[in-house]
Amino acid sequence: HSDMYWFTAIPAFACLLQWLDGTIRKPGLWLQGTAVEPDRFMVDLGRLGIQVEVSGLPTDKQDAPANMRRISAINLEGEHHG
């Protein structure tokens, strides 16, 4: 995103969306990265205008950690393919 203020605010807003709809139900104080549902978070970032690109995955995606396989299956339009 070209506006750094928006680039800072959009991830916070994407996290807030999950809190407002009840996806985040953990009581207490949590870091954003440990509280959000990652697939949904990446889709919301794309819908809100942040282009997410994942690079450096192993040639065989089966060797990649599970969370990286999930992230690599999400395109910029927010559609999930896997």
CSV table of C-alpha atoms in Angstrom, one decimal:
chain,number,residue,atom,x,y,z
A,1,HIS,CA,0.0,0.0,0.0
A,2,SER,CA,1.4,3.4,-0.8
A,3,ASP,CA,0.1,5.2,2.3
A,4,MET,CA,2.1,4.1,5.3
A,5,TYR,CA,-0.5,5.3,7.7
A,6,TRP,CA,-3.1,3.0,6.1
A,7,PHE,CA,-0.4,0.3,6.0
A,8,THR,CA,-0.2,0.5,9.8
A,9,ALA,CA,-4.0,0.9,10.4
A,10,ILE,CA,-5.2,-1.9,8.1
A,11,PRO,CA,-3.7,-4.8,10.0
A,12,ALA,CA,-5.1,-3.4,13.2
A,13,PHE,CA,-8.5,-3.0,11.6
A,14,ALA,CA,-8.4,-6.6,10.2
A,15,CYS,CA,-7.7,-7.8,13.7
A,16,LEU,CA,-10.5,-5.7,15.1
A,17,LEU,CA,-12.9,-7.3,12.6
A,18,GLN,CA,-12.2,-10.7,14.1
A,19,TRP,CA,-12.7,-9.4,17.6
A,20,LEU,CA,-16.0,-7.7,16.8
A,21,ASP,CA,-17.5,-10.8,15.1
A,22,GLY,CA,-16.3,-13.1,17.9
A,23,THR,CA,-13.6,-15.0,16.0
A,24,ILE,CA,-11.1,-13.9,18.7
A,25,ARG,CA,-12.5,-15.2,22.0
A,26,LYS,CA,-9.4,-15.5,24.1
A,27,PRO,CA,-9.7,-13.5,27.3
A,28,GLY,CA,-6.8,-11.3,28.3
A,29,LEU,CA,-4.1,-9.4,26.4
A,30,TRP,CA,-2.6,-11.2,23.3
A,31,LEU,CA,-0.2,-10.1,20.6
A,32,GLN,CA,-2.1,-9.7,17.3
A,33,GLY,CA,-0.2,-12.4,15.6
A,34,THR,CA,-1.2,-15.0,18.2
A,35,ALA,CA,-4.8,-14.0,18.5
A,36,VAL,CA,-6.0,-13.8,14.9
A,37,GLU,CA,-7.1,-16.7,12.7
A,38,PRO,CA,-4.3,-16.4,10.1
A,39,ASP,CA,-6.2,-17.5,6.9
A,40,ARG,CA,-9.0,-15.0,7.6
A,41,PHE,CA,-6.5,-12.3,8.5
A,42,MET,CA,-4.6,-12.6,5.2
A,43,VAL,CA,-7.9,-12.6,3.2
A,44,ASP,CA,-9.0,-9.4,5.1
A,45,LEU,CA,-5.7,-7.7,4.4
A,46,GLY,CA,-6.2,-8.4,0.7
A,47,ARG,CA,-9.8,-7.1,0.8
A,48,LEU,CA,-8.6,-4.0,2.6
A,49,GLY,CA,-5.9,-3.2,0.0
A,50,ILE,CA,-2.7,-4.7,1.2
A,51,GLN,CA,-1.1,-7.0,-1.3
A,52,VAL,CA,0.4,-10.0,0.4
A,53,GLU,CA,3.2,-11.9,-1.3
A,54,VAL,CA,4.9,-15.0,0.1
A,55,SER,CA,8.3,-15.9,-1.3
A,56,GLY,CA,11.1,-18.3,-0.3
A,57,LEU,CA,8.9,-21.4,0.0
A,58,PRO,CA,10.6,-24.7,-0.6
A,59,THR,CA,10.1,-26.0,-4.2
A,60,ASP,CA,7.9,-28.8,-2.7
A,61,LYS,CA,5.3,-27.0,-0.6
A,62,GLN,CA,4.7,-30.1,1.4
A,63,ASP,CA,8.1,-29.4,3.1
A,64,ALA,CA,7.0,-26.0,4.1
A,65,PRO,CA,5.5,-25.4,7.6
A,66,ALA,CA,1.7,-25.8,7.7
A,67,ASN,CA,1.0,-22.1,8.2
A,68,MET,CA,3.1,-21.2,5.1
A,69,ARG,CA,1.2,-23.7,3.0
A,70,ARG,CA,-2.1,-22.0,4.0
A,71,ILE,CA,-0.8,-18.5,3.3
A,72,SER,CA,0.6,-19.4,-0.1
A,73,ALA,CA,-2.9,-20.7,-1.1
A,74,ILE,CA,-4.5,-17.2,-0.6
A,75,ASN,CA,-4.5,-14.9,-3.6
A,76,LEU,CA,-4.8,-11.1,-3.5
A,77,GLU,CA,-8.5,-11.1,-4.2
A,78,GLY,CA,-9.1,-12.9,-0.9
A,79,GLU,CA,-10.1,-16.2,-2.5
A,80,HIS,CA,-8.8,-19.3,-0.8
A,81,HIS,CA,-7.4,-22.1,-2.9
A,82,GLY,CA,-6.6,-25.0,-0.7
